[in-house]
Amino acid sequence: MKHKNTRISQDHEDAGGAEIPQQKLLGLLKLIRLLKEPGGHTMPELLELLGKKLRTMQRYLSLLENVGYPVDKTAGTPTRYFLFEPAPEGRGIRHEPLTTAEADLLALRLADLGTPTPVLTSLRQKLQLPTLLLPQPHELHSLRLSRILDTLTLAIALRRRVRLLAYESTNTGTVRNRDVEPLALANNYTQLATNDLESGEFRIYNLSRMGGAELLDAPCTMPDSSRRPDIFGMADTDEWKAVELLLTERAYKLLLRESAETAADCRPAPPAPGEAGRTYHYRGRVHGYDGVGRFVLGLPTEVQVLAPDELREFVRDKVARSIW
C-alpha cells in the first residue's frame, strides 16, 4: 500500500489533513517523546510540558492512535498516559511501564544483591534499568539518602519513633545515634523536624549528616510541637502567622507539588476583571515570611499577596534590595 507523503507547512493545514503545520508536528514529536518516558505522564503534566489545552491534547492523542501509535493509559489514579510497545511474539504478557519510584526501588534492591552476575545483569536489562548493576561512587550518597528518606517517611506516617544512625553534629563534632520522634520533613526533604527524646526539645536534623535511619518499635508519645514546619519548610519561630494568596492555575499546581496538604487550604476563586484562566485562593499559616516570600518571589506574575500587609511589605523590601 502506498502512503501519501506528509508535507510540512508553517501556515495552515488543509481540509483533508495532508499538510501538518510545523508547530503541530513539533508538538506531536514532543508528545511521542514524553509518552515513551518511563512511567508515562498524567494529563496535567502533558498539558503543562507542552503548553496545550485539553481539547488540543485529546486531538493529538487521537491522531497518534490513528497513525498506529499504541497510546495507552494506566488504570490507577491519577491516570498516566504512555506508548505501549508490545513484547515480541511469545514473550510474556502486556504490562504497564515502571514508574520512576518503582524503577528506583528495584535498582536499590538489585544493588543489595552484591556482585553482578549474568542473570542479574540480564534481569536489569529486561527491566530497562541502568546498565550498571552496582551504583557508581558518586551515586552511593544519593542511594543512602533515598533509603533514609524512605524510612523517615514511613515513620512519620506510622507515628513511630526512629533512630538516626551515626548522626554527625556540627556543634559538638561528635558522631552518635539519636532517638527521635519525627514530626515532618522540611526544606525540600533535606531536613527532619523532630521531638528529641534525650533533650525533650524540638530539633531539626539534616538528612545529609545521617549515616542511616532505623524504624523503632515504639509509638510517638510526646505532644506535637508548635514549631512543626509550615508547608514552605520553615520552622524558625514558635509563632504562626496567617497568610492569604491569590494563585493562577500554574502557581496552584506548583504549590500542590511542594505540599499536597495545601489542597485543603485552596479554594477556586473568580478571575480578576479582564483576566482569563482559573484562579485559586490560598489561606494558611506560616512560621515567618522567608518561606512563603520565596514562593511569591519565584512566581512574581502569578501570585498576589492578599494578606497580611506585613508579607506584602516583606516581598517589596526583598525586591527593592535585589542585586540582579
PDB file of C-alpha atoms in Angstrom:
ATOM      1  CA  MET A   1       0.000   0.000   0.000  1.00  0.00           C
ATOM      2  CA  LYS A   2       1.335   3.422  -0.927  1.00  0.00           C
ATOM      3  CA  HIS A   3       1.215   6.248   1.555  1.00  0.00           C
ATOM      4  CA  LYS A   4       0.958   9.910   0.726  1.00  0.00           C
ATOM      5  CA  ASN A   5       3.949  11.979   1.701  1.00  0.00           C
ATOM      6  CA  THR A   6       3.289  14.353   4.579  1.00  0.00           C
ATOM      7  CA  ARG A   7       4.256  17.924   3.772  1.00  0.00           C
ATOM      8  CA  ILE A   8       5.242  20.444   6.416  1.00  0.00           C
ATOM      9  CA  SER A   9       3.704  23.901   6.335  1.00  0.00           C
ATOM     10  CA  GLN A  10       4.169  26.697   8.845  1.00  0.00           C
ATOM     11  CA  ASP A  11       0.973  28.471   7.859  1.00  0.00           C
ATOM     12  CA  HIS A  12      -2.019  26.182   7.512  1.00  0.00           C
ATOM     13  CA  GLU A  13      -3.473  22.716   7.444  1.00  0.00           C
ATOM     14  CA  ASP A  14      -5.717  21.870   4.512  1.00  0.00           C
ATOM     15  CA  ALA A  15      -9.163  20.459   4.975  1.00  0.00           C
ATOM     16  CA  GLY A  16      -8.068  16.951   4.030  1.00  0.00           C
ATOM     17  CA  GLY A  17      -5.309  16.901   6.660  1.00  0.00           C
ATOM     18  CA  ALA A  18      -2.489  16.269   4.138  1.00  0.00           C
ATOM     19  CA  GLU A  19      -0.488  19.207   5.393  1.00  0.00           C
ATOM     20  CA  ILE A  20       0.634  19.430   9.017  1.00  0.00           C
ATOM     21  CA  PRO A  21       1.686  22.837  10.402  1.00  0.00           C
ATOM     22  CA  GLN A  22       5.264  22.820  11.624  1.00  0.00           C
ATOM     23  CA  GLN A  23       4.332  23.728  15.206  1.00  0.00           C
ATOM     24  CA  LYS A  24       1.753  20.937  15.327  1.00  0.00           C
ATOM     25  CA  LEU A  25       4.291  18.434  14.004  1.00  0.00           C
ATOM     26  CA  LEU A  26       6.833  19.527  16.601  1.00  0.00           C
ATOM     27  CA  GLY A  27       4.162  19.206  19.283  1.00  0.00           C
ATOM     28  CA  LEU A  28       3.365  15.659  18.168  1.00  0.00           C
ATOM     29  CA  LEU A  29       7.041  14.682  18.176  1.00  0.00           C
ATOM     30  CA  LYS A  30       7.483  16.086  21.688  1.00  0.00           C
ATOM     31  CA  LEU A  31       4.355  14.224  22.803  1.00  0.00           C
ATOM     32  CA  ILE A  32       5.741  10.939  21.438  1.00  0.00           C
ATOM     33  CA  ARG A  33       8.989  11.509  23.337  1.00  0.00           C
ATOM     34  CA  LEU A  34       7.135  12.241  26.587  1.00  0.00           C
ATOM     35  CA  LEU A  35       4.894   9.191  26.220  1.00  0.00           C
ATOM     36  CA  LYS A  36       7.969   6.980  25.789  1.00  0.00           C
ATOM     37  CA  GLU A  37       9.495   8.132  29.079  1.00  0.00           C
ATOM     38  CA  PRO A  38       9.395   5.566  31.931  1.00  0.00           C
ATOM     39  CA  GLY A  39       6.136   5.775  33.837  1.00  0.00           C
ATOM     40  CA  GLY A  40       4.451   7.987  31.254  1.00  0.00           C
ATOM     41  CA  HIS A  41       2.772  11.253  32.270  1.00  0.00           C
ATOM     42  CA  THR A  42      -0.533  12.426  33.681  1.00  0.00           C
ATOM     43  CA  MET A  43      -2.751  14.658  31.568  1.00  0.00           C
ATOM     44  CA  PRO A  44      -1.967  17.774  33.670  1.00  0.00           C
ATOM     45  CA  GLU A  45       1.754  17.082  33.223  1.00  0.00           C
ATOM     46  CA  LEU A  46       1.372  16.748  29.448  1.00  0.00           C
ATOM     47  CA  LEU A  47      -0.645  19.966  29.251  1.00  0.00           C
ATOM     48  CA  GLU A  48       1.959  21.853  31.264  1.00  0.00           C
ATOM     49  CA  LEU A  49       5.020  20.421  29.497  1.00  0.00           C
ATOM     50  CA  LEU A  50       3.620  21.057  26.014  1.00  0.00           C
ATOM     51  CA  GLY A  51       1.686  24.224  26.818  1.00  0.00           C
ATOM     52  CA  LYS A  52      -1.503  22.889  25.202  1.00  0.00           C
ATOM     53  CA  LYS A  53      -5.181  22.923  26.095  1.00  0.00           C
ATOM     54  CA  LEU A  54      -7.119  19.769  26.934  1.00  0.00           C
ATOM     55  CA  ARG A  55      -9.030  19.635  23.625  1.00  0.00           C
ATOM     56  CA  THR A  56      -5.805  20.035  21.645  1.00  0.00           C
ATOM     57  CA  MET A  57      -4.126  17.272  23.652  1.00  0.00           C
ATOM     58  CA  GLN A  58      -7.062  14.930  23.082  1.00  0.00           C
ATOM     59  CA  ARG A  59      -6.807  15.566  19.327  1.00  0.00           C
ATOM     60  CA  TYR A  60      -3.066  14.858  19.437  1.00  0.00           C
ATOM     61  CA  LEU A  61      -3.602  11.542  21.243  1.00  0.00           C
ATOM     62  CA  SER A  62      -6.341  10.564  18.795  1.00  0.00           C
ATOM     63  CA  LEU A  63      -4.097  11.446  15.850  1.00  0.00           C
ATOM     64  CA  LEU A  64      -1.273   9.283  17.208  1.00  0.00           C
ATOM     65  CA  GLU A  65      -3.647   6.329  17.558  1.00  0.00           C
ATOM     66  CA  ASN A  66      -4.945   6.863  14.015  1.00  0.00           C
ATOM     67  CA  VAL A  67      -1.436   6.613  12.553  1.00  0.00           C
ATOM     68  CA  GLY A  68      -0.597   3.465  14.519  1.00  0.00           C
ATOM     69  CA  TYR A  69       0.975   4.629  17.782  1.00  0.00           C
ATOM     70  CA  PRO A  70      -0.404   2.432  20.628  1.00  0.00           C
ATOM     71  CA  VAL A  71      -1.325   5.114  23.170  1.00  0.00           C
ATOM     72  CA  ASP A  72      -2.405   3.528  26.453  1.00  0.00           C
ATOM     73  CA  LYS A  73      -3.155   4.651  29.990  1.00  0.00           C
ATOM     74  CA  THR A  74      -2.917   3.191  33.461  1.00  0.00           C
ATOM     75  CA  ALA A  75      -5.941   2.064  35.431  1.00  0.00           C
ATOM     76  CA  GLY A  76      -4.930   3.756  38.692  1.00  0.00           C
ATOM     77  CA  THR A  77      -5.340   7.324  39.904  1.00  0.00           C
ATOM     78  CA  PRO A  78      -4.002   9.622  38.640  1.00  0.00           C
ATOM     79  CA  THR A  79      -4.236   8.193  35.129  1.00  0.00           C
ATOM     80  CA  ARG A  80      -0.879   8.139  33.324  1.00  0.00           C
ATOM     81  CA  TYR A  81      -0.559   8.035  29.533  1.00  0.00           C
ATOM     82  CA  PHE A  82       2.217   6.137  27.746  1.00  0.00           C
ATOM     83  CA  LEU A  83       3.096   4.422  24.483  1.00  0.00           C
ATOM     84  CA  PHE A  84       2.654   0.684  24.800  1.00  0.00           C
ATOM     85  CA  GLU A  85       5.276  -1.320  22.927  1.00  0.00           C
ATOM     86  CA  PRO A  86       4.183  -4.980  22.818  1.00  0.00           C
ATOM     87  CA  ALA A  87       6.715  -7.678  23.595  1.00  0.00           C
ATOM     88  CA  PRO A  88       7.909  -9.937  20.772  1.00  0.00           C
ATOM     89  CA  GLU A  89       5.545 -12.785  19.903  1.00  0.00           C
ATOM     90  CA  GLY A  90       5.510 -15.435  22.586  1.00  0.00           C
ATOM     91  CA  ARG A  91       7.361 -13.247  25.124  1.00  0.00           C
ATOM     92  CA  GLY A  92       5.295 -12.554  28.216  1.00  0.00           C
ATOM     93  CA  ILE A  93       2.150 -10.526  28.608  1.00  0.00           C
ATOM     94  CA  ARG A  94       1.254  -6.874  28.453  1.00  0.00           C
ATOM     95  CA  HIS A  95       2.476  -4.746  31.376  1.00  0.00           C
ATOM     96  CA  GLU A  96       2.271  -1.087  32.237  1.00  0.00           C
ATOM     97  CA  PRO A  97       5.679   0.663  32.310  1.00  0.00           C
ATOM     98  CA  LEU A  98       7.567   1.039  35.562  1.00  0.00           C
ATOM     99  CA  THR A  99       7.151   4.335  37.338  1.00  0.00           C
ATOM    100  CA  THR A 100      10.260   6.244  38.399  1.00  0.00           C
ATOM    101  CA  ALA A 101       9.691   5.243  42.027  1.00  0.00           C
ATOM    102  CA  GLU A 102       9.318   1.562  41.071  1.00  0.00           C
ATOM    103  CA  ALA A 103      12.482   1.645  38.961  1.00  0.00           C
ATOM    104  CA  ASP A 104      14.430   3.321  41.792  1.00  0.00           C
ATOM    105  CA  LEU A 105      13.217   0.719  44.295  1.00  0.00           C
ATOM    106  CA  LEU A 106      14.228  -2.163  42.013  1.00  0.00           C
ATOM    107  CA  ALA A 107      17.627  -0.565  41.447  1.00  0.00           C
ATOM    108  CA  LEU A 108      18.200  -0.373  45.201  1.00  0.00           C
ATOM    109  CA  ARG A 109      17.151  -3.965  45.804  1.00  0.00           C
ATOM    110  CA  LEU A 110      19.297  -5.286  42.948  1.00  0.00           C
ATOM    111  CA  ALA A 111      22.252  -3.296  44.250  1.00  0.00           C
ATOM    112  CA  ASP A 112      21.795  -5.007  47.632  1.00  0.00           C
ATOM    113  CA  LEU A 113      22.401  -8.390  45.978  1.00  0.00           C
ATOM    114  CA  GLY A 114      26.086  -7.618  45.595  1.00  0.00           C
ATOM    115  CA  THR A 115      28.432  -8.679  42.807  1.00  0.00           C
ATOM    116  CA  PRO A 116      26.905  -8.570  39.314  1.00  0.00           C
ATOM    117  CA  THR A 117      26.131 -11.893  37.651  1.00  0.00           C
ATOM    118  CA  PRO A 118      24.944 -12.622  34.105  1.00  0.00           C
ATOM    119  CA  VAL A 119      21.474 -13.413  35.450  1.00  0.00           C
ATOM    120  CA  LEU A 120      21.198 -10.165  37.406  1.00  0.00           C
ATOM    121  CA  THR A 121      22.566  -8.141  34.512  1.00  0.00           C
ATOM    122  CA  SER A 122      20.031  -9.740  32.163  1.00  0.00           C
ATOM    123  CA  LEU A 123      17.229  -9.049  34.639  1.00  0.00           C
ATOM    124  CA  ARG A 124      18.231  -5.417  34.917  1.00  0.00           C
ATOM    125  CA  GLN A 125      18.301  -5.031  31.143  1.00  0.00           C
ATOM    126  CA  LYS A 126      14.829  -6.574  30.810  1.00  0.00           C
ATOM    127  CA  LEU A 127      13.531  -4.154  33.415  1.00  0.00           C
ATOM    128  CA  GLN A 128      15.120  -1.318  31.419  1.00  0.00           C
ATOM    129  CA  LEU A 129      17.129  -0.158  34.411  1.00  0.00           C
ATOM    130  CA  PRO A 130      20.556   1.497  34.033  1.00  0.00           C
ATOM    131  CA  THR A 131      23.178  -0.823  32.598  1.00  0.00           C
ATOM    132  CA  LEU A 132      25.413  -0.944  35.669  1.00  0.00           C
ATOM    133  CA  LEU A 133      24.138  -3.201  38.427  1.00  0.00           C
ATOM    134  CA  LEU A 134      26.018  -1.558  41.277  1.00  0.00           C
ATOM    135  CA  PRO A 135      25.883   2.201  41.816  1.00  0.00           C
ATOM    136  CA  GLN A 136      28.831   4.341  40.841  1.00  0.00           C
ATOM    137  CA  PRO A 137      30.741   6.022  43.709  1.00  0.00           C
ATOM    138  CA  HIS A 138      29.041   9.353  43.080  1.00  0.00           C
ATOM    139  CA  GLU A 139      25.648   7.602  43.309  1.00  0.00           C
ATOM    140  CA  LEU A 140      26.208   5.993  46.709  1.00  0.00           C
ATOM    141  CA  HIS A 141      25.378   9.215  48.572  1.00  0.00           C
ATOM    142  CA  SER A 142      22.061   9.539  46.746  1.00  0.00           C
ATOM    143  CA  LEU A 143      21.185   5.892  47.384  1.00  0.00           C
ATOM    144  CA  ARG A 144      21.864   6.286  51.105  1.00  0.00           C
ATOM    145  CA  LEU A 145      19.718   9.419  51.296  1.00  0.00           C
ATOM    146  CA  SER A 146      16.950   7.656  49.378  1.00  0.00           C
ATOM    147  CA  ARG A 147      16.861   4.816  51.909  1.00  0.00           C
ATOM    148  CA  ILE A 148      16.922   7.255  54.825  1.00  0.00           C
ATOM    149  CA  LEU A 149      14.080   9.228  53.280  1.00  0.00           C
ATOM    150  CA  ASP A 150      12.001   6.056  52.795  1.00  0.00           C
ATOM    151  CA  THR A 151      12.436   5.116  56.469  1.00  0.00           C
ATOM    152  CA  LEU A 152      11.629   8.606  57.759  1.00  0.00           C
ATOM    153  CA  THR A 153       8.551   8.912  55.546  1.00  0.00           C
ATOM    154  CA  LEU A 154       7.257   5.583  56.870  1.00  0.00           C
ATOM    155  CA  ALA A 155       7.987   6.574  60.476  1.00  0.00           C
ATOM    156  CA  ILE A 156       6.055   9.832  60.093  1.00  0.00           C
ATOM    157  CA  ALA A 157       3.103   8.044  58.505  1.00  0.00           C
ATOM    158  CA  LEU A 158       3.002   5.376  61.251  1.00  0.00           C
ATOM    159  CA  ARG A 159       3.759   7.840  64.075  1.00  0.00           C
ATOM    160  CA  ARG A 160       6.691   5.676  65.172  1.00  0.00           C
ATOM    161  CA  ARG A 161       9.975   6.650  66.766  1.00  0.00           C
ATOM    162  CA  VAL A 162      13.119   6.439  64.702  1.00  0.00           C
ATOM    163  CA  ARG A 163      16.846   6.121  65.422  1.00  0.00           C
ATOM    164  CA  LEU A 164      19.158   8.380  63.437  1.00  0.00           C
ATOM    165  CA  LEU A 165      22.310   6.318  62.985  1.00  0.00           C
ATOM    166  CA  ALA A 166      25.779   7.868  63.251  1.00  0.00           C
ATOM    167  CA  TYR A 167      24.481  11.426  63.156  1.00  0.00           C
ATOM    168  CA  GLU A 168      27.303  13.956  62.821  1.00  0.00           C
ATOM    169  CA  SER A 169      26.798  17.093  64.904  1.00  0.00           C
ATOM    170  CA  THR A 170      28.432  20.268  63.605  1.00  0.00           C
ATOM    171  CA  ASN A 171      28.122  21.892  67.041  1.00  0.00           C
ATOM    172  CA  THR A 172      29.957  19.254  69.101  1.00  0.00           C
ATOM    173  CA  GLY A 173      31.800  17.369  66.365  1.00  0.00           C
ATOM    174  CA  THR A 174      30.513  14.065  67.750  1.00  0.00           C
ATOM    175  CA  VAL A 175      29.044  11.165  65.788  1.00  0.00           C
ATOM    176  CA  ARG A 176      26.422   9.102  67.610  1.00  0.00           C
ATOM    177  CA  ASN A 177      22.910   7.698  67.345  1.00  0.00           C
ATOM    178  CA  ARG A 178      19.917   9.916  68.134  1.00  0.00           C
ATOM    179  CA  ASP A 179      16.461   8.612  69.082  1.00  0.00           C
ATOM    180  CA  VAL A 180      13.720  10.999  67.986  1.00  0.00           C
ATOM    181  CA  GLU A 181      10.013  11.292  67.319  1.00  0.00           C
ATOM    182  CA  PRO A 182       9.734  12.533  63.713  1.00  0.00           C
ATOM    183  CA  LEU A 183       7.245  15.310  63.002  1.00  0.00           C
ATOM    184  CA  ALA A 184       7.734  16.297  59.379  1.00  0.00           C
ATOM    185  CA  LEU A 185      10.220  16.579  56.549  1.00  0.00           C
ATOM    186  CA  ALA A 186      11.204  20.142  55.746  1.00  0.00           C
ATOM    187  CA  ASN A 187      13.245  22.328  53.404  1.00  0.00           C
ATOM    188  CA  ASN A 188      12.579  20.296  50.270  1.00  0.00           C
ATOM    189  CA  TYR A 189      13.082  16.955  52.068  1.00  0.00           C
ATOM    190  CA  THR A 190      16.616  17.822  53.245  1.00  0.00           C
ATOM    191  CA  GLN A 191      15.755  18.236  56.941  1.00  0.00           C
ATOM    192  CA  LEU A 192      13.764  16.354  59.568  1.00  0.00           C
ATOM    193  CA  ALA A 193      11.759  18.177  62.238  1.00  0.00           C
ATOM    194  CA  THR A 194      11.626  16.144  65.450  1.00  0.00           C
ATOM    195  CA  ASN A 195      10.947  15.978  69.137  1.00  0.00           C
ATOM    196  CA  ASP A 196      14.318  14.862  70.512  1.00  0.00           C
ATOM    197  CA  LEU A 197      13.907  12.109  73.134  1.00  0.00           C
ATOM    198  CA  GLU A 198      17.133  12.868  75.002  1.00  0.00           C
ATOM    199  CA  SER A 199      16.548  16.589  75.484  1.00  0.00           C
ATOM    200  CA  GLY A 200      12.760  16.640  75.184  1.00  0.00           C
ATOM    201  CA  GLU A 201      13.086  19.619  72.852  1.00  0.00           C
ATOM    202  CA  PHE A 202      12.146  20.393  69.273  1.00  0.00           C
ATOM    203  CA  ARG A 203      15.113  19.931  66.938  1.00  0.00           C
ATOM    204  CA  ILE A 204      15.915  19.948  63.239  1.00  0.00           C
ATOM    205  CA  TYR A 205      18.262  17.304  61.805  1.00  0.00           C
ATOM    206  CA  ASN A 206      19.880  17.369  58.365  1.00  0.00           C
ATOM    207  CA  LEU A 207      19.472  14.203  56.302  1.00  0.00           C
ATOM    208  CA  SER A 208      22.923  14.693  54.782  1.00  0.00           C
ATOM    209  CA  ARG A 209      24.539  14.196  58.215  1.00  0.00           C
ATOM    210  CA  MET A 210      22.730  10.930  58.945  1.00  0.00           C
ATOM    211  CA  GLY A 211      24.535   7.662  58.460  1.00  0.00           C
ATOM    212  CA  GLY A 212      21.208   5.859  58.300  1.00  0.00           C
ATOM    213  CA  ALA A 213      17.764   5.642  59.871  1.00  0.00           C
ATOM    214  CA  GLU A 214      16.157   2.759  61.770  1.00  0.00           C
ATOM    215  CA  LEU A 215      12.437   2.418  62.468  1.00  0.00           C
ATOM    216  CA  LEU A 216      11.822   1.617  66.145  1.00  0.00           C
ATOM    217  CA  ASP A 217       9.009  -0.475  67.594  1.00  0.00           C
ATOM    218  CA  ALA A 218       7.741   2.354  69.790  1.00  0.00           C
ATOM    219  CA  PRO A 219       4.952   4.863  69.133  1.00  0.00           C
ATOM    220  CA  CYS A 220       5.379   8.623  69.303  1.00  0.00           C
ATOM    221  CA  THR A 221       4.010   9.889  72.636  1.00  0.00           C
ATOM    222  CA  MET A 222       5.360  13.430  73.024  1.00  0.00           C
ATOM    223  CA  PRO A 223       2.992  16.332  72.293  1.00  0.00           C
ATOM    224  CA  ASP A 224       3.206  17.773  68.803  1.00  0.00           C
ATOM    225  CA  SER A 225       5.439  20.827  68.595  1.00  0.00           C
ATOM    226  CA  SER A 226       4.106  24.260  67.706  1.00  0.00           C
ATOM    227  CA  ARG A 227       7.261  24.579  65.620  1.00  0.00           C
ATOM    228  CA  ARG A 228       6.247  21.904  63.147  1.00  0.00           C
ATOM    229  CA  PRO A 229       7.479  23.218  59.752  1.00  0.00           C
ATOM    230  CA  ASP A 230       4.984  25.085  57.620  1.00  0.00           C
ATOM    231  CA  ILE A 231       4.278  23.971  54.050  1.00  0.00           C
ATOM    232  CA  PHE A 232       7.195  26.071  52.800  1.00  0.00           C
ATOM    233  CA  GLY A 233       9.658  24.255  55.084  1.00  0.00           C
ATOM    234  CA  MET A 234      10.096  27.000  57.673  1.00  0.00           C
ATOM    235  CA  ALA A 235      10.198  26.354  61.429  1.00  0.00           C
ATOM    236  CA  ASP A 236      12.308  29.243  62.708  1.00  0.00           C
ATOM    237  CA  THR A 237       9.813  30.569  65.261  1.00  0.00           C
ATOM    238  CA  ASP A 238       7.062  29.314  67.568  1.00  0.00           C
ATOM    239  CA  GLU A 239       4.645  31.895  66.199  1.00  0.00           C
ATOM    240  CA  TRP A 240       2.132  31.089  63.469  1.00  0.00           C
ATOM    241  CA  LYS A 241       1.070  33.843  61.057  1.00  0.00           C
ATOM    242  CA  ALA A 242      -1.952  33.721  58.761  1.00  0.00           C
ATOM    243  CA  VAL A 243      -1.419  34.491  55.070  1.00  0.00           C
ATOM    244  CA  GLU A 244      -3.713  34.712  52.057  1.00  0.00           C
ATOM    245  CA  LEU A 245      -2.607  34.404  48.436  1.00  0.00           C
ATOM    246  CA  LEU A 246      -4.337  34.547  45.065  1.00  0.00           C
ATOM    247  CA  LEU A 247      -2.812  31.988  42.686  1.00  0.00           C
ATOM    248  CA  THR A 248      -3.004  31.381  38.969  1.00  0.00           C
ATOM    249  CA  GLU A 249      -3.689  27.795  37.942  1.00  0.00           C
ATOM    250  CA  ARG A 250       0.027  27.221  37.275  1.00  0.00           C
ATOM    251  CA  ALA A 251       1.015  28.629  40.690  1.00  0.00           C
ATOM    252  CA  TYR A 252      -1.682  26.460  42.296  1.00  0.00           C
ATOM    253  CA  LYS A 253      -0.254  23.307  40.689  1.00  0.00           C
ATOM    254  CA  LEU A 254       3.278  24.214  41.759  1.00  0.00           C
ATOM    255  CA  LEU A 255       2.066  24.778  45.319  1.00  0.00           C
ATOM    256  CA  LEU A 256       0.487  21.317  45.343  1.00  0.00           C
ATOM    257  CA  ARG A 257       3.808  19.870  44.197  1.00  0.00           C
ATOM    258  CA  GLU A 258       5.551  21.421  47.204  1.00  0.00           C
ATOM    259  CA  SER A 259       2.908  20.086  49.572  1.00  0.00           C
ATOM    260  CA  ALA A 260      -0.174  18.074  48.673  1.00  0.00           C
ATOM    261  CA  GLU A 261      -1.653  19.084  52.045  1.00  0.00           C
ATOM    262  CA  THR A 262      -2.280  22.597  50.697  1.00  0.00           C
ATOM    263  CA  ALA A 263      -5.192  21.286  48.615  1.00  0.00           C
ATOM    264  CA  ALA A 264      -7.381  21.536  51.719  1.00  0.00           C
ATOM    265  CA  ASP A 265      -6.460  25.224  52.112  1.00  0.00           C
ATOM    266  CA  CYS A 266      -7.162  26.257  48.492  1.00  0.00           C
ATOM    267  CA  ARG A 267     -10.499  27.260  47.016  1.00  0.00           C
ATOM    268  CA  PRO A 268     -11.395  28.232  43.430  1.00  0.00           C
ATOM    269  CA  ALA A 269     -11.734  31.997  43.046  1.00  0.00           C
ATOM    270  CA  PRO A 270     -13.257  34.122  40.273  1.00  0.00           C
ATOM    271  CA  PRO A 271     -10.654  35.565  37.873  1.00  0.00           C
ATOM    272  CA  ALA A 272      -9.763  39.231  38.151  1.00  0.00           C
ATOM    273  CA  PRO A 273     -11.549  41.594  35.720  1.00  0.00           C
ATOM    274  CA  GLY A 274     -10.035  41.364  32.253  1.00  0.00           C
ATOM    275  CA  GLU A 275      -8.013  38.236  33.077  1.00  0.00           C
ATOM    276  CA  ALA A 276      -8.633  34.742  31.728  1.00  0.00           C
ATOM    277  CA  GLY A 277      -7.973  31.417  33.372  1.00  0.00           C
ATOM    278  CA  ARG A 278      -8.834  29.899  36.725  1.00  0.00           C
ATOM    279  CA  THR A 279      -7.510  31.328  39.960  1.00  0.00           C
ATOM    280  CA  TYR A 280      -7.320  29.901  43.463  1.00  0.00           C
ATOM    281  CA  HIS A 281      -7.489  31.448  46.902  1.00  0.00           C
ATOM    282  CA  TYR A 282      -4.987  30.020  49.415  1.00  0.00           C
ATOM    283  CA  ARG A 283      -5.380  30.668  53.139  1.00  0.00           C
ATOM    284  CA  GLY A 284      -2.897  29.078  55.518  1.00  0.00           C
ATOM    285  CA  ARG A 285      -0.420  29.537  58.381  1.00  0.00           C
ATOM    286  CA  VAL A 286       3.330  30.052  58.181  1.00  0.00           C
ATOM    287  CA  HIS A 287       6.319  30.391  60.502  1.00  0.00           C
ATOM    288  CA  GLY A 288       7.610  33.777  59.331  1.00  0.00           C
ATOM    289  CA  TYR A 289       7.749  35.110  55.791  1.00  0.00           C
ATOM    290  CA  ASP A 290      11.006  33.695  54.417  1.00  0.00           C
ATOM    291  CA  GLY A 291       9.479  30.520  53.008  1.00  0.00           C
ATOM    292  CA  VAL A 292       6.248  31.931  51.612  1.00  0.00           C
ATOM    293  CA  GLY A 293       8.135  35.025  50.427  1.00  0.00           C
ATOM    294  CA  ARG A 294      10.465  32.838  48.403  1.00  0.00           C
ATOM    295  CA  PHE A 295       7.445  31.199  46.774  1.00  0.00           C
ATOM    296  CA  VAL A 296       5.883  34.578  45.912  1.00  0.00           C
ATOM    297  CA  LEU A 297       9.134  35.986  44.504  1.00  0.00           C
ATOM    298  CA  GLY A 298       9.625  32.859  42.408  1.00  0.00           C
ATOM    299  CA  LEU A 299       6.296  33.471  40.633  1.00  0.00           C
ATOM    300  CA  PRO A 300       6.032  37.277  40.628  1.00  0.00           C
ATOM    301  CA  THR A 301       3.352  37.480  37.921  1.00  0.00           C
ATOM    302  CA  GLU A 302       1.293  34.526  39.145  1.00  0.00           C
ATOM    303  CA  VAL A 303       0.954  35.028  42.904  1.00  0.00           C
ATOM    304  CA  GLN A 304      -0.782  38.000  44.510  1.00  0.00           C
ATOM    305  CA  VAL A 305      -0.466  38.699  48.236  1.00  0.00           C
ATOM    306  CA  LEU A 306      -3.921  39.359  49.666  1.00  0.00           C
ATOM    307  CA  ALA A 307      -2.946  39.487  53.337  1.00  0.00           C
ATOM    308  CA  PRO A 308      -1.277  40.471  55.565  1.00  0.00           C
ATOM    309  CA  ASP A 309       0.299  43.807  54.705  1.00  0.00           C
ATOM    310  CA  GLU A 310       3.460  42.653  56.519  1.00  0.00           C
ATOM    311  CA  LEU A 311       4.012  39.936  53.919  1.00  0.00           C
ATOM    312  CA  ARG A 312       3.396  42.387  51.081  1.00  0.00           C
ATOM    313  CA  GLU A 313       5.983  44.789  52.540  1.00  0.00           C
ATOM    314  CA  PHE A 314       8.398  41.897  53.129  1.00  0.00           C
ATOM    315  CA  VAL A 315       8.260  40.962  49.435  1.00  0.00           C
ATOM    316  CA  ARG A 316       8.583  44.576  48.283  1.00  0.00           C
ATOM    317  CA  ASP A 317      11.611  45.070  50.523  1.00  0.00           C
ATOM    318  CA  LYS A 318      13.282  41.978  49.049  1.00  0.00           C
ATOM    319  CA  VAL A 319      12.682  43.298  45.526  1.00  0.00           C
ATOM    320  CA  ALA A 320      13.998  46.760  46.432  1.00  0.00           C
ATOM    321  CA  ARG A 321      17.197  45.263  47.858  1.00  0.00           C
ATOM    322  CA  SER A 322      17.728  42.828  44.999  1.00  0.00           C
ATOM    323  CA  ILE A 323      21.111  42.812  43.218  1.00  0.00           C
ATOM    324  CA  TRP A 324      20.019  41.282  39.910  1.00  0.00           C
TER     325      TRP A 324
END
